[in-house]
Short mmCIF file of C-alpha atoms in Angstrom, two decimals:
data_model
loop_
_atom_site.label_atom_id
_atom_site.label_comp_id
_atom_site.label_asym_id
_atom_site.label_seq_id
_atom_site.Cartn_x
_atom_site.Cartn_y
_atom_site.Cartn_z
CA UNK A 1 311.09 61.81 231.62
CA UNK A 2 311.49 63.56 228.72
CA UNK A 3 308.54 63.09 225.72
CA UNK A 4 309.97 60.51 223.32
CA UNK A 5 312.63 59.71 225.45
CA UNK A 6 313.08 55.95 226.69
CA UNK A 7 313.24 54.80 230.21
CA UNK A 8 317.28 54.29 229.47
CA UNK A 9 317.49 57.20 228.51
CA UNK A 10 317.76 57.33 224.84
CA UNK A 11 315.32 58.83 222.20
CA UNK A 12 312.88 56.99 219.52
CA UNK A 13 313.42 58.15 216.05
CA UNK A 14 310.94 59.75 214.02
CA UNK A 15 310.15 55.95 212.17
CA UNK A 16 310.19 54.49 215.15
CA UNK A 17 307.62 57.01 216.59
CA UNK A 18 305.26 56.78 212.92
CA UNK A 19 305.89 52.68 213.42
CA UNK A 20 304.62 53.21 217.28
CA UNK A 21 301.73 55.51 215.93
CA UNK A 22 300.46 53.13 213.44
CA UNK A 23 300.23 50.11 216.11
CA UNK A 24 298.19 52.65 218.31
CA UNK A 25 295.85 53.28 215.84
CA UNK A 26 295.61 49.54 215.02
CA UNK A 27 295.33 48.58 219.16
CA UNK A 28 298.53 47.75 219.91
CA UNK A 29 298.42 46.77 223.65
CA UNK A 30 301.66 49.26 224.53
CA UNK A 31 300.19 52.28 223.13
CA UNK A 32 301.06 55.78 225.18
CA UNK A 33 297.60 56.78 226.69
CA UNK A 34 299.06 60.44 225.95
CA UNK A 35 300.89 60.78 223.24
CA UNK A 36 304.37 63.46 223.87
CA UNK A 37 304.24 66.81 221.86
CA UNK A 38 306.71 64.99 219.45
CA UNK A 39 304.21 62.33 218.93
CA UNK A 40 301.60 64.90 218.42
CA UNK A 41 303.94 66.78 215.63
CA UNK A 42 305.04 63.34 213.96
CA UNK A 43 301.26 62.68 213.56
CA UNK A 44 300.03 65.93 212.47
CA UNK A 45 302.77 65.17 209.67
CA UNK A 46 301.26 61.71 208.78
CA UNK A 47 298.24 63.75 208.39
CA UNK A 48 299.30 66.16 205.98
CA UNK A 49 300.97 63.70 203.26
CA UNK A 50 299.59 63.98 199.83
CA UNK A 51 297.46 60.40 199.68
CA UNK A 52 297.17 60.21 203.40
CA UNK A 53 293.57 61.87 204.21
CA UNK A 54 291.87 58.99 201.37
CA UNK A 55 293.27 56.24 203.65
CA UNK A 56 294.79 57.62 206.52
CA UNK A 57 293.72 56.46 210.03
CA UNK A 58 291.58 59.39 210.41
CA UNK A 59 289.76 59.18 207.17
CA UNK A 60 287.01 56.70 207.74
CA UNK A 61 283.70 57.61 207.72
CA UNK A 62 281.51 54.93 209.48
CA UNK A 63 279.08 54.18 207.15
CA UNK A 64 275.42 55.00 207.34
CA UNK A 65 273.30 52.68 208.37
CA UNK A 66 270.41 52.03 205.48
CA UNK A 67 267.36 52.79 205.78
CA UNK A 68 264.71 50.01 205.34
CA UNK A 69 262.02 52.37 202.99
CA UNK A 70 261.83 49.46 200.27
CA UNK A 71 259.40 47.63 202.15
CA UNK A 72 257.46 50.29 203.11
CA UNK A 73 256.42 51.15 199.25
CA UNK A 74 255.91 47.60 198.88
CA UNK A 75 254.08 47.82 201.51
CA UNK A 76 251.97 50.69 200.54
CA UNK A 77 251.28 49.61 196.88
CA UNK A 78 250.18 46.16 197.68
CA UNK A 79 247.54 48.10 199.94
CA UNK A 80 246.29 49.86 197.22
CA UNK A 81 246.07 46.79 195.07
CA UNK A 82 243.85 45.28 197.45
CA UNK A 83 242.03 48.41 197.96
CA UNK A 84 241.52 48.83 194.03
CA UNK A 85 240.66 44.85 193.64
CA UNK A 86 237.84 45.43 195.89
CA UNK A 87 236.30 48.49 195.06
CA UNK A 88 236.42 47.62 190.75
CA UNK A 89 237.35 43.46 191.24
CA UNK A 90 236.18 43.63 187.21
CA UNK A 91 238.82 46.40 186.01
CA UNK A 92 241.39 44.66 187.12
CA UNK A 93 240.53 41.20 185.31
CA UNK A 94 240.15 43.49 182.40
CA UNK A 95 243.64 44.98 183.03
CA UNK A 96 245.32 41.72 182.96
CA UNK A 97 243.52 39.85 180.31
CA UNK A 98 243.86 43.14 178.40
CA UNK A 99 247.91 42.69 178.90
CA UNK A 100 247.93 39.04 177.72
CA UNK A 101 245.48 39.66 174.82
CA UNK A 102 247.06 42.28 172.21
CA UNK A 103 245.62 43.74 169.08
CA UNK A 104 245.32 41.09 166.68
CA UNK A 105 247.36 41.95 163.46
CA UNK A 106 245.85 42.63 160.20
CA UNK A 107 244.26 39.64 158.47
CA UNK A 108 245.91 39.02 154.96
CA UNK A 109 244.60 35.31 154.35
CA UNK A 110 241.57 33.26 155.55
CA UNK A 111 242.49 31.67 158.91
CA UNK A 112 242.79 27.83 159.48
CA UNK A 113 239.94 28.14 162.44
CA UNK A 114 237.62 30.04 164.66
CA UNK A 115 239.08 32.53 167.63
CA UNK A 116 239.88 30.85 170.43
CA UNK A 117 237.22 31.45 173.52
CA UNK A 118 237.35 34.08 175.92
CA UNK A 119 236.72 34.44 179.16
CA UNK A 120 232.62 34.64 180.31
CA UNK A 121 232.24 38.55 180.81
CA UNK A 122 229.29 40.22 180.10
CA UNK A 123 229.50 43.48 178.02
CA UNK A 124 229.01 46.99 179.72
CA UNK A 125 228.56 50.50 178.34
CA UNK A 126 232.31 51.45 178.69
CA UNK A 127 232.90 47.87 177.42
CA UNK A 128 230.29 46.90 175.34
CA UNK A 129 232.86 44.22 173.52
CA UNK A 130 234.31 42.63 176.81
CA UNK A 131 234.10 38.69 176.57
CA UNK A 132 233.96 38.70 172.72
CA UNK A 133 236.86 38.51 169.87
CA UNK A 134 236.51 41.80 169.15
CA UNK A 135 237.61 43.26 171.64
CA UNK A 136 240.91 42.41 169.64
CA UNK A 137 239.86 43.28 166.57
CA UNK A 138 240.50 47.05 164.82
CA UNK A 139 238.37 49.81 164.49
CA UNK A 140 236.41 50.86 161.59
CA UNK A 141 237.98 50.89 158.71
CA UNK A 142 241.43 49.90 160.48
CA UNK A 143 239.94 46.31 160.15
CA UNK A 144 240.13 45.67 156.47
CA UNK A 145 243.43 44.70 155.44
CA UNK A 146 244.14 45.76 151.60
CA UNK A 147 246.94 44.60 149.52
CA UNK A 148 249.65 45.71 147.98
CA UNK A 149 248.75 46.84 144.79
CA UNK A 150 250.03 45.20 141.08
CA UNK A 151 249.23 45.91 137.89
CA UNK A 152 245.94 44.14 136.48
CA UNK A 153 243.99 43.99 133.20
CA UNK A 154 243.94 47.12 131.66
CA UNK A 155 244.67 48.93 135.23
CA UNK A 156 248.23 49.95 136.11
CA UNK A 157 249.39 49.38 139.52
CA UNK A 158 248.56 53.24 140.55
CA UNK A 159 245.18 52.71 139.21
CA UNK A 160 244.40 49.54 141.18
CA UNK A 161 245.88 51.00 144.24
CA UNK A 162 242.92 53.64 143.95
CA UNK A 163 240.47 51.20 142.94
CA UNK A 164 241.79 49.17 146.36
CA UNK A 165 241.30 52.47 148.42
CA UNK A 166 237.57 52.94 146.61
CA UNK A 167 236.64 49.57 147.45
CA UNK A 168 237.28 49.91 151.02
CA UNK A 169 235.60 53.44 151.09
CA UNK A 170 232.33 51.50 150.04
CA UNK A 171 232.83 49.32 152.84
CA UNK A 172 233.01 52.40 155.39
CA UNK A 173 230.05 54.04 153.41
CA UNK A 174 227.58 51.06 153.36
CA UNK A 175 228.83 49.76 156.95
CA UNK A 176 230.54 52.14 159.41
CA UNK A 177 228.87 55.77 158.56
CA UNK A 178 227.04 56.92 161.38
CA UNK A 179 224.38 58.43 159.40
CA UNK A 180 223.16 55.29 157.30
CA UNK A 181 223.88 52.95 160.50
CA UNK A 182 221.21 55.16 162.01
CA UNK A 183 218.74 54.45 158.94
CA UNK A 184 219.61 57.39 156.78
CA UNK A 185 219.69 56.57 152.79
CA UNK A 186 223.20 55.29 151.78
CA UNK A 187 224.38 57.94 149.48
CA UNK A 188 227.79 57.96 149.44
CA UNK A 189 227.87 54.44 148.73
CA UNK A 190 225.19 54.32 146.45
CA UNK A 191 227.55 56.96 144.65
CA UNK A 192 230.32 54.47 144.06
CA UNK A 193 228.06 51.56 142.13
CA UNK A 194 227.97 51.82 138.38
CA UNK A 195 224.49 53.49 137.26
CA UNK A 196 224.30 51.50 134.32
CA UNK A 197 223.79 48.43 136.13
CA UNK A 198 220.14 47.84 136.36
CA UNK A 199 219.85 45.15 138.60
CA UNK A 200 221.21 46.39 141.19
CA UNK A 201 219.98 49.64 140.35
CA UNK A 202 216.48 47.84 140.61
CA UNK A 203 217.13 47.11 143.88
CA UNK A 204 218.35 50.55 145.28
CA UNK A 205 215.28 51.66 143.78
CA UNK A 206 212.84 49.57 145.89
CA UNK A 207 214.42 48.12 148.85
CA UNK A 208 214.34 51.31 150.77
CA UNK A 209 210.36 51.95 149.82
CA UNK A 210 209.37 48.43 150.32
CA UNK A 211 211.72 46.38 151.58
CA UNK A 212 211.71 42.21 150.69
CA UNK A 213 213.51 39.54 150.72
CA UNK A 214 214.82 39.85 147.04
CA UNK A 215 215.20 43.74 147.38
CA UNK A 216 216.60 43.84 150.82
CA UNK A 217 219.19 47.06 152.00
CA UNK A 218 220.52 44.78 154.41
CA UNK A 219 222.00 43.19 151.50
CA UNK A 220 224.17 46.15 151.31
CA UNK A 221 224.23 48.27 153.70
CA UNK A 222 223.70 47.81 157.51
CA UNK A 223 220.90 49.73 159.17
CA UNK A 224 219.27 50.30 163.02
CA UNK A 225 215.66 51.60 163.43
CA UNK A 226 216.83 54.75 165.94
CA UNK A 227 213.26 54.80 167.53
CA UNK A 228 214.00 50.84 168.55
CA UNK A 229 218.09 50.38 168.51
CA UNK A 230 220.93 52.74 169.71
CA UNK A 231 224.37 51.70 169.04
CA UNK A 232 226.26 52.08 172.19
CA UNK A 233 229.29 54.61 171.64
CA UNK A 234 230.75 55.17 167.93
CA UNK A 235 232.74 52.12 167.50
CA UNK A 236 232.30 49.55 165.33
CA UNK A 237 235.28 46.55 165.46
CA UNK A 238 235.65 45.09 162.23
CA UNK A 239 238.03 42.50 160.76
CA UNK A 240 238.33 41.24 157.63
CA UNK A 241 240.61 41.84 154.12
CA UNK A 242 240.40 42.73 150.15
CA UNK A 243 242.01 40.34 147.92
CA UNK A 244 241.91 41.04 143.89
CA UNK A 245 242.41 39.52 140.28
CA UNK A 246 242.04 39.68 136.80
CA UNK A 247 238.58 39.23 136.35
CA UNK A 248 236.32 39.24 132.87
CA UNK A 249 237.24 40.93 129.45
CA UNK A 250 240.67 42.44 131.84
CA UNK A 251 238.42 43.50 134.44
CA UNK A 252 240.43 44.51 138.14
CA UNK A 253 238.31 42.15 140.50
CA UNK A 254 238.09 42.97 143.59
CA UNK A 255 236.82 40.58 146.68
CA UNK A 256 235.82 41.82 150.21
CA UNK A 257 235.30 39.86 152.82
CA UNK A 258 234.56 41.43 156.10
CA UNK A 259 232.85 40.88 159.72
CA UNK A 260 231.26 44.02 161.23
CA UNK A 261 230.64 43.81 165.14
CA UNK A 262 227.70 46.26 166.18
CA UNK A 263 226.96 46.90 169.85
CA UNK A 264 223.44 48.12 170.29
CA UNK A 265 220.91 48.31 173.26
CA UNK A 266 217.05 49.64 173.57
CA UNK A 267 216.11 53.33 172.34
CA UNK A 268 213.60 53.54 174.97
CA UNK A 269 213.77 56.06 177.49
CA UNK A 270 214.35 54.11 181.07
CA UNK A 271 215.48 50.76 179.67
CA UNK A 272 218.19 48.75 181.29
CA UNK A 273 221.77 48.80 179.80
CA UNK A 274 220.92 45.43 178.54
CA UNK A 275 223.73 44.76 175.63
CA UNK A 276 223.33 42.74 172.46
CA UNK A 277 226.04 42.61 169.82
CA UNK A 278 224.86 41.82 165.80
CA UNK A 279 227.89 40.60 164.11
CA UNK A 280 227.73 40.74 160.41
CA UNK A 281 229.62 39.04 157.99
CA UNK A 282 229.89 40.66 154.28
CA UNK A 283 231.51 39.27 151.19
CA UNK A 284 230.96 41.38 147.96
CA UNK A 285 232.75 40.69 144.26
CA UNK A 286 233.38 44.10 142.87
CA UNK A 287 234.26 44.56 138.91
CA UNK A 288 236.66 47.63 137.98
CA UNK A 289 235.23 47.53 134.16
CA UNK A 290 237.32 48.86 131.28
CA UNK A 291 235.43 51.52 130.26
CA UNK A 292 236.66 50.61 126.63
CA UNK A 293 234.79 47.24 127.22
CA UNK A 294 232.19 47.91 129.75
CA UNK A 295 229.21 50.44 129.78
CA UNK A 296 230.52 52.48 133.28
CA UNK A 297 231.33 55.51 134.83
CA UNK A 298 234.85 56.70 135.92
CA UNK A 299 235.60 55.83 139.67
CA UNK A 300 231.68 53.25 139.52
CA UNK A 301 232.27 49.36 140.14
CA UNK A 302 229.98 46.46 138.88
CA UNK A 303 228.82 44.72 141.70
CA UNK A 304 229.44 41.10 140.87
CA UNK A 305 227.63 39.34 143.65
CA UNK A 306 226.97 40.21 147.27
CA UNK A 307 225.85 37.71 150.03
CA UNK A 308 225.97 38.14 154.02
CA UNK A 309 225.98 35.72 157.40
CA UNK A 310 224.12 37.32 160.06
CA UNK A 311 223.21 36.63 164.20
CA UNK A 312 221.49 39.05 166.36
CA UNK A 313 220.14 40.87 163.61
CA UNK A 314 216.62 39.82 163.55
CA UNK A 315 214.36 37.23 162.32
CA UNK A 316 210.80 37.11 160.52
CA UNK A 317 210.08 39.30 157.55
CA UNK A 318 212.44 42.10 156.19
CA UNK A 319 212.11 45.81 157.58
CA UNK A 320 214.91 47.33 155.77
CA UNK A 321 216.59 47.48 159.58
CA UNK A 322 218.25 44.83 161.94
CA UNK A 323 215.94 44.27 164.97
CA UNK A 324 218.23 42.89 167.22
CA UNK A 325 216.44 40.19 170.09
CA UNK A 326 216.79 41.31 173.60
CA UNK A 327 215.63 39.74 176.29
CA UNK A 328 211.73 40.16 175.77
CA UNK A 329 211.53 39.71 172.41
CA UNK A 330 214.84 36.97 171.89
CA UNK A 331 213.53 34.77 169.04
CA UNK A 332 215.80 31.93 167.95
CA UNK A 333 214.96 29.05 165.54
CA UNK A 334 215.32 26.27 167.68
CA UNK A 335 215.71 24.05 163.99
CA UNK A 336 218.43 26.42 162.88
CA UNK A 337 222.60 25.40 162.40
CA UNK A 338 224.17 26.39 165.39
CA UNK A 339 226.68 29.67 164.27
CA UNK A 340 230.16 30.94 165.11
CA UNK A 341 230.26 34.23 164.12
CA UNK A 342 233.58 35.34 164.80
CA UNK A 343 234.40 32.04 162.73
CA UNK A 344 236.03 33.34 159.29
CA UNK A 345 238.16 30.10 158.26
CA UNK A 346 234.62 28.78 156.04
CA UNK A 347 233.39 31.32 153.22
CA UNK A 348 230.31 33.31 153.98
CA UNK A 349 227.16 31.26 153.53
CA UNK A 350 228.66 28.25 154.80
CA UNK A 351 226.86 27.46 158.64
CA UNK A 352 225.72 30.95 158.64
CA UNK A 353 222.72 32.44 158.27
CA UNK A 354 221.16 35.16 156.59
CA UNK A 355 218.31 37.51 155.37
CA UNK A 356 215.09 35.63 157.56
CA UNK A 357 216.92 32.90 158.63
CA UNK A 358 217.79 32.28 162.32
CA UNK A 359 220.33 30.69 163.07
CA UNK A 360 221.47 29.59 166.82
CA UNK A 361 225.19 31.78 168.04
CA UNK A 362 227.44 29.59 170.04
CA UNK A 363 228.80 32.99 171.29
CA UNK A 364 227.96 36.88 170.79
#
């Protein structure tokens, strides 16, 4: 029997053949287990249309099965989760109170209340501000918001801009310069108070000689005894803002009020890593004097009045340095208002303490 040719006799037509050929393909029970030369040639045809090899019978690919390597990197990082939480259990607390705690934004007005609490942690070397609010808080001079600058008194609005930017350079001069934290003689700030003011010219005079309670550098400036205190690392958190108006005869008054955050620990060779943190709290009422009005000098303020809140700084008589209290010498006044001093919602002086006075931190 001849290929393509039916048991009758007669022949299949070429569609008939392509119709036959497609029921093969798609298991058609009468399929020819060996397909005829014509077949063969009506199929290699089929084959060779344009649009045929995209969905053509012999154009599917069977599809590669997936491979199942997503769980194995989950697999493999949750490992070394567990392995890190084990070996550094603290770091990773750190990490994710860290992610849920951002940078506080600048303070431009006095806030309603105190920081919330934070977690119990003590403070470390590489850390020495874990468990407070300042680990929050900017850096330096970062920390002390100023204002947009308007025109006051007898200052244009360039002018008080500068006198703004002065203002907060006395702040960094008096209480974030590494040399007078470390005891040296204030200079720089010194530099920026009006000569003519004797008062407080009386004061820079003596209080560096013979420190007291009325002629006290603390009053100013902040100061460590280096053969007692070392700061731990070179950063100081701060927080805090200028504010400014027209004060006396046109004067540009300018009001700072800022909270300095000191981590220190024993100078003595061999001691533990024992941390304590004195937290400062500084507000100062500087004039900007018309010169026309005023006996001054160009670029000199008129300090107006100065006042601090202090904890961890000391207590007894005044050495011209903070002493902070570790643990063999911790001296509190058991009598003394208890103190928040991350609080900043009351004006300094109010529940604080200062100069000899102890009072009793809630939290340092």
């Amino acid at each position: 029997m001849g290929a393509g040719t039916e048991p009758d006799g007669s022949s299949r037509s070429d569609e008939e053949w392509e119709r036959f050929l497609r029921e093969s393909v798609a298991g058609a029970a009468d399929a020819p287990k060996e397909p005829s030369a014509r077949a063969r040639d009506v199929a290699k045809r089929l084959r060779a249309e344009p649009g045929r090899g995209r969905e053509g019978w012999r154009s599917y690919t069977p599809a590669r099965p997936k491979r199942r390597t997503g769980w194995y990197v989950v697999g493999l990082l949750a490992s070394l989760v567990l392995l890190v939480v084990a070996l550094a259990p603290g770091r990773i607390v750190d990490l994710f109170a860290g992610a849920d705690s951002p940078p506080l934004s600048a303070e431009t007005t006095r806030p309603s209340q105190a920081p919330s609490a934070e977690a119990a942690q003590r403070p470390t070397m590489d850390e020495p501000f874990r468990g407070s609010p300042a680990a929050r808080w900017a850096t330096g001079a970062a920390g002390i918001a100023v204002p947009k600058a308007g025109a006051v008194g007898w200052m244009s609005a360039a002018e008080v801009e500068r006198a703004l930017a002065r203002s907060r350079d006395f702040l960094v001069a008096s209480g974030l310069d590494g040399g007078v934290l470390r005891g040296e003689r204030p200079e720089e700030a010194i530099a920026l108070i009006n000569p003519h003011q004797k008062d407080v010219q009386g004061l820079l005079k003596t209080a560096f000689r013979t420190p007291s309670e009325k002629n006290d550098p603390l009053l100013l400036f902040s100061r460590f005894q280096t053969s007692r205190t070392h700061l731990v690392g070179d950063v100081v958190k701060t927080r805090g803002r200028l504010t400014y108006q027209e004060g006396e005869r046109g004067a540009l008054q300018v009001t700072a009020d800022v909270t300095f955050v000191y981590p220190v620990t024993r100078a003595e060779a061999g001691a533990d890593d024992e941390i304590v943190r004195t937290i400062v709290r500084r507000e100062l009422v500087l004039s900007w004097d018309d010169p026309e009005k005023v006996i001054t000098e160009p670029g000199t303020f008129s300090i107006v009045s100065y006042k601090y809140d202090m904890t961890n700084g000391g207590c007894g008589a005044p050495t011209g340095y903070f002493t902070p209290p570790f643990d063999t010498d911790h001296r509190t006044d058991e009598a003394g208002t208890e103190v928040d001093p991350y609080d900043r919602s009351a004006p300094v002086g109010e529940g604080g303490s200062s100069g000899a006075e102890c009072g009793r931190a809630t939290r340092s």
